[in-house]
PDB file of C-alpha atoms in Angstrom:
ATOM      1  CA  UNK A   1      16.770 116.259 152.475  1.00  0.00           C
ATOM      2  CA  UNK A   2      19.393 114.969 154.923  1.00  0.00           C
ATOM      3  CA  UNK A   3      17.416 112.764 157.652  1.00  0.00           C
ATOM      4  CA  UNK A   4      18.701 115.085 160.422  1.00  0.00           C
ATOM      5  CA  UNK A   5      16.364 118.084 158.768  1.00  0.00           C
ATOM      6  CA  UNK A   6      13.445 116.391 157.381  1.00  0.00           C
ATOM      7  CA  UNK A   7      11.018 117.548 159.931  1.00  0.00           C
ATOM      8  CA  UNK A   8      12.446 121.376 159.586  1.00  0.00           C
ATOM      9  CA  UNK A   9       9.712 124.132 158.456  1.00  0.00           C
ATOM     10  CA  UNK A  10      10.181 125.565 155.018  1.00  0.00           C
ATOM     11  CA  UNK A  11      11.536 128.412 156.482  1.00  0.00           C
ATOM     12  CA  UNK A  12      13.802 126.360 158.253  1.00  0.00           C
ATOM     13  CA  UNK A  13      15.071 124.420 155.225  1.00  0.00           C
ATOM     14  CA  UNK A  14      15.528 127.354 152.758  1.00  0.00           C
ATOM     15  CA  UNK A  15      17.922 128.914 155.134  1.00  0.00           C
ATOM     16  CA  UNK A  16      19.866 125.243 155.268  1.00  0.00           C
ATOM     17  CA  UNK A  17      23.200 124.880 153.600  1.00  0.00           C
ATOM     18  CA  UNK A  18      22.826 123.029 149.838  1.00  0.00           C
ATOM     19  CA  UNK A  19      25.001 119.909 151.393  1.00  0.00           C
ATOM     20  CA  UNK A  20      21.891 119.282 153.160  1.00  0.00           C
ATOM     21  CA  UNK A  21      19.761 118.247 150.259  1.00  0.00           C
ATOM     22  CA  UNK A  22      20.290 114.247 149.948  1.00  0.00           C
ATOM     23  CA  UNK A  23      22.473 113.513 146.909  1.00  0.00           C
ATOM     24  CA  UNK A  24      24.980 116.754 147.466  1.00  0.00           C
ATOM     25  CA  UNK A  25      28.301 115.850 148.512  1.00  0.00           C
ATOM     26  CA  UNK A  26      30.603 117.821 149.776  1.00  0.00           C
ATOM     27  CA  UNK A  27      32.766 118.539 146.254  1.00  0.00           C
ATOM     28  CA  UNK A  28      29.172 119.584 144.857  1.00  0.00           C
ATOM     29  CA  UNK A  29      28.336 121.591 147.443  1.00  0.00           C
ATOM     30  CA  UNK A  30      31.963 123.130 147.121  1.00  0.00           C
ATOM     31  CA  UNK A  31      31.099 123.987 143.350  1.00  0.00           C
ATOM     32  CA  UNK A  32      27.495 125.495 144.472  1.00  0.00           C
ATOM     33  CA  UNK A  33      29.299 127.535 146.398  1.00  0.00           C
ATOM     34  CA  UNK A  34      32.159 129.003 144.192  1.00  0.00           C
ATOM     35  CA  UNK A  35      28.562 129.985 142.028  1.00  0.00           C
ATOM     36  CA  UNK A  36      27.402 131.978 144.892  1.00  0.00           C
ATOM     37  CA  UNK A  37      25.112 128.905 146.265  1.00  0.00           C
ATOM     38  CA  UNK A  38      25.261 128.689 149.592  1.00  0.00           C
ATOM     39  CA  UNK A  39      21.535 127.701 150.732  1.00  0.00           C
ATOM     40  CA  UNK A  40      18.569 125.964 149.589  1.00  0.00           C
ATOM     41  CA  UNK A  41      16.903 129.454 148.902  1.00  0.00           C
ATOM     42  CA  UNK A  42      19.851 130.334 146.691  1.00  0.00           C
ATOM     43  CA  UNK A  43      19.991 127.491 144.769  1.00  0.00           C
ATOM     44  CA  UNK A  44      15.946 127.990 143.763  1.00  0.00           C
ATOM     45  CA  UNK A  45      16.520 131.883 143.164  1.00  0.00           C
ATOM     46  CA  UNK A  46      19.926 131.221 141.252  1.00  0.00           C
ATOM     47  CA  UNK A  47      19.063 134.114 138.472  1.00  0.00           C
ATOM     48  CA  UNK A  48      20.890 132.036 136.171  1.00  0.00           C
ATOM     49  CA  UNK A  49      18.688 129.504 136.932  1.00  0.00           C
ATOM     50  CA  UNK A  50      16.076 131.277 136.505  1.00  0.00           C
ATOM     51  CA  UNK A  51      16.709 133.222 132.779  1.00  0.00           C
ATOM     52  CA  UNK A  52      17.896 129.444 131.861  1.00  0.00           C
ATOM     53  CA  UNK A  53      14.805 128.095 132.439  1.00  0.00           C
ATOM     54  CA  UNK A  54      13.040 130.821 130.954  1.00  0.00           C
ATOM     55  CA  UNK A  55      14.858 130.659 127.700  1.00  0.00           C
ATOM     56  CA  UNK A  56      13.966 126.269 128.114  1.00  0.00           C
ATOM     57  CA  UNK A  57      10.511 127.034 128.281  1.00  0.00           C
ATOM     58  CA  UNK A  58      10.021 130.083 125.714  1.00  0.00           C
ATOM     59  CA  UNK A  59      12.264 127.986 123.229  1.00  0.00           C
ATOM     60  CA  UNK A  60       9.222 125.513 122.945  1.00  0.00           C
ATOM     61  CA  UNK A  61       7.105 127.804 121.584  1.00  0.00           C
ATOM     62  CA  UNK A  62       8.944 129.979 119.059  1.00  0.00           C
ATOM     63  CA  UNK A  63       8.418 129.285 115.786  1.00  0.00           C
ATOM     64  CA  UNK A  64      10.956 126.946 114.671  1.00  0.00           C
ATOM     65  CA  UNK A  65      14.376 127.752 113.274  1.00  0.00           C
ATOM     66  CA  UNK A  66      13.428 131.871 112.829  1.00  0.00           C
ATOM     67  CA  UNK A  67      14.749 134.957 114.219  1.00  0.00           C
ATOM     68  CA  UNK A  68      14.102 138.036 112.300  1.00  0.00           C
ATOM     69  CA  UNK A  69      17.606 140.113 111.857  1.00  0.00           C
ATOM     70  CA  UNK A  70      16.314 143.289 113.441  1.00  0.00           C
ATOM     71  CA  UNK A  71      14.845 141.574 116.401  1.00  0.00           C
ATOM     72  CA  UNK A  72      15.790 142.143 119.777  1.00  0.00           C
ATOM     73  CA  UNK A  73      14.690 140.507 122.855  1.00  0.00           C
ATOM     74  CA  UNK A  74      14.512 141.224 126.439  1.00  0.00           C
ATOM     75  CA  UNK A  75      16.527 138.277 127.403  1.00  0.00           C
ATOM     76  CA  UNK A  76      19.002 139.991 125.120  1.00  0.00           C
ATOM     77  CA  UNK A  77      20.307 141.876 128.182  1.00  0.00           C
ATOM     78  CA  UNK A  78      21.509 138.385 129.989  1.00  0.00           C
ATOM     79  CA  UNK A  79      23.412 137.142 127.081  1.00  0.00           C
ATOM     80  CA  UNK A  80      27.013 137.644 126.042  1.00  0.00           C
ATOM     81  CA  UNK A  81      27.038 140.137 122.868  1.00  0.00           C
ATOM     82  CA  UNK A  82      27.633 137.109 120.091  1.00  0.00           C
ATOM     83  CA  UNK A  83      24.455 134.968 121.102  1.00  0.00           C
ATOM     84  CA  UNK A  84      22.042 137.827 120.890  1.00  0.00           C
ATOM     85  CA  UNK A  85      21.488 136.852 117.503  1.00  0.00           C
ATOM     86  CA  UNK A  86      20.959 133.232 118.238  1.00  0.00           C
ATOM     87  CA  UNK A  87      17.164 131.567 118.709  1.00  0.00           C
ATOM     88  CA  UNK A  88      16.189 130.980 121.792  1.00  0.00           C
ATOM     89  CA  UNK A  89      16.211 126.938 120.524  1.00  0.00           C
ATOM     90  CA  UNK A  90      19.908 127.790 119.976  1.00  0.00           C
ATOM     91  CA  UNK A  91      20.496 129.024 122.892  1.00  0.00           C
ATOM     92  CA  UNK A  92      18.721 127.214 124.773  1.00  0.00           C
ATOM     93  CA  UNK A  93      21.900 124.064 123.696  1.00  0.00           C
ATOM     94  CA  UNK A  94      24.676 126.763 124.625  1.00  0.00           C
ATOM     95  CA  UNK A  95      26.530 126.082 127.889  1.00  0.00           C
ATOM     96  CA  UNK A  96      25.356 128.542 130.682  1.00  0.00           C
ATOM     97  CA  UNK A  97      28.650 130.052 130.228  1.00  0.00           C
ATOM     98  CA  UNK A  98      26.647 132.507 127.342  1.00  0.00           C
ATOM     99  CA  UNK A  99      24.921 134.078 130.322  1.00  0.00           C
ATOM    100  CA  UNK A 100      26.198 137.403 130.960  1.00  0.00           C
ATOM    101  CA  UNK A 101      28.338 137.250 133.815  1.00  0.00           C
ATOM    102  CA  UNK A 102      29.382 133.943 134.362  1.00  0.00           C
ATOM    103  CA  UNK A 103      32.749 134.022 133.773  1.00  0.00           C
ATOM    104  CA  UNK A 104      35.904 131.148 133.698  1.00  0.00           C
ATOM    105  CA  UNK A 105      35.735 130.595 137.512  1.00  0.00           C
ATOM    106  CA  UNK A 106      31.957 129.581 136.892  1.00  0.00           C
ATOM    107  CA  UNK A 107      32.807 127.816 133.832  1.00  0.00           C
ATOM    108  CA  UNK A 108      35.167 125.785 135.452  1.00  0.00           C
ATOM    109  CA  UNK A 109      32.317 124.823 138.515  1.00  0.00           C
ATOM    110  CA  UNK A 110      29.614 124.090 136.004  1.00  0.00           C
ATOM    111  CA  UNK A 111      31.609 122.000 134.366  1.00  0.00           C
ATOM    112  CA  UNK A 112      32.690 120.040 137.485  1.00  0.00           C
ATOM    113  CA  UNK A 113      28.508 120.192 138.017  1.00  0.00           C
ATOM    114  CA  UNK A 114      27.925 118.659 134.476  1.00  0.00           C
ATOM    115  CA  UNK A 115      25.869 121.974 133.770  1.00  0.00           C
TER     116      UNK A 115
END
């Protein structure tokens, strides 16, 4: 965190802006926020943060290169349509973009993000 904020509560902090955290400048914090990250709460309950790292953990543990034609998955529901089909290994190397709902304006900030 920022030195001016480092003695702030939790509560305190999650309500900060994400500029705040050391290492955001303000063209990051300008591409958080075209995402819909404002604070430090948002950026931790991001849901596309969190169904990525869902699909990064589970994708360690499926078996490897297999996904039965007929099978459907919950995380089905946060893909786009044409990566439904995909392992979650696959996916899991797919930009973000393959989220359902992130569209070209968030392309265009993850990219400036390196996500």
């Amino acid at each position: 965190l920022d030195k001016k904020v480092e003695v702030a509560s939790l509560t305190e902090m999650m309500k900060l802006p994400v500029g705040m955290l050391e290492g955001v400048g303000k063209k990051t914090e300008e591409h958080l926020n075209d995402l819909g990250i404002k604070t430090i709460k948002d950026m931790g309950t991001w849901k596309y943060y969190k169904i990525s790292k869902a699909i990064a953990v589970l994708a360690l543990t499926e078996e490897s290169g297999f996904r039965h034609d007929k099978a459907r998955m919950n995380i089905d529901g946060a893909l786009d349509k044409k990566f439904e089909t995909k392992t979650l290994f696959e996916i899991s190397k797919c930009s973000p973009v393959v989220l359902q709902g992130l569209g070209p304006k968030a392309e265009g900030a993850l990219d400036a993000l390196h996500l």
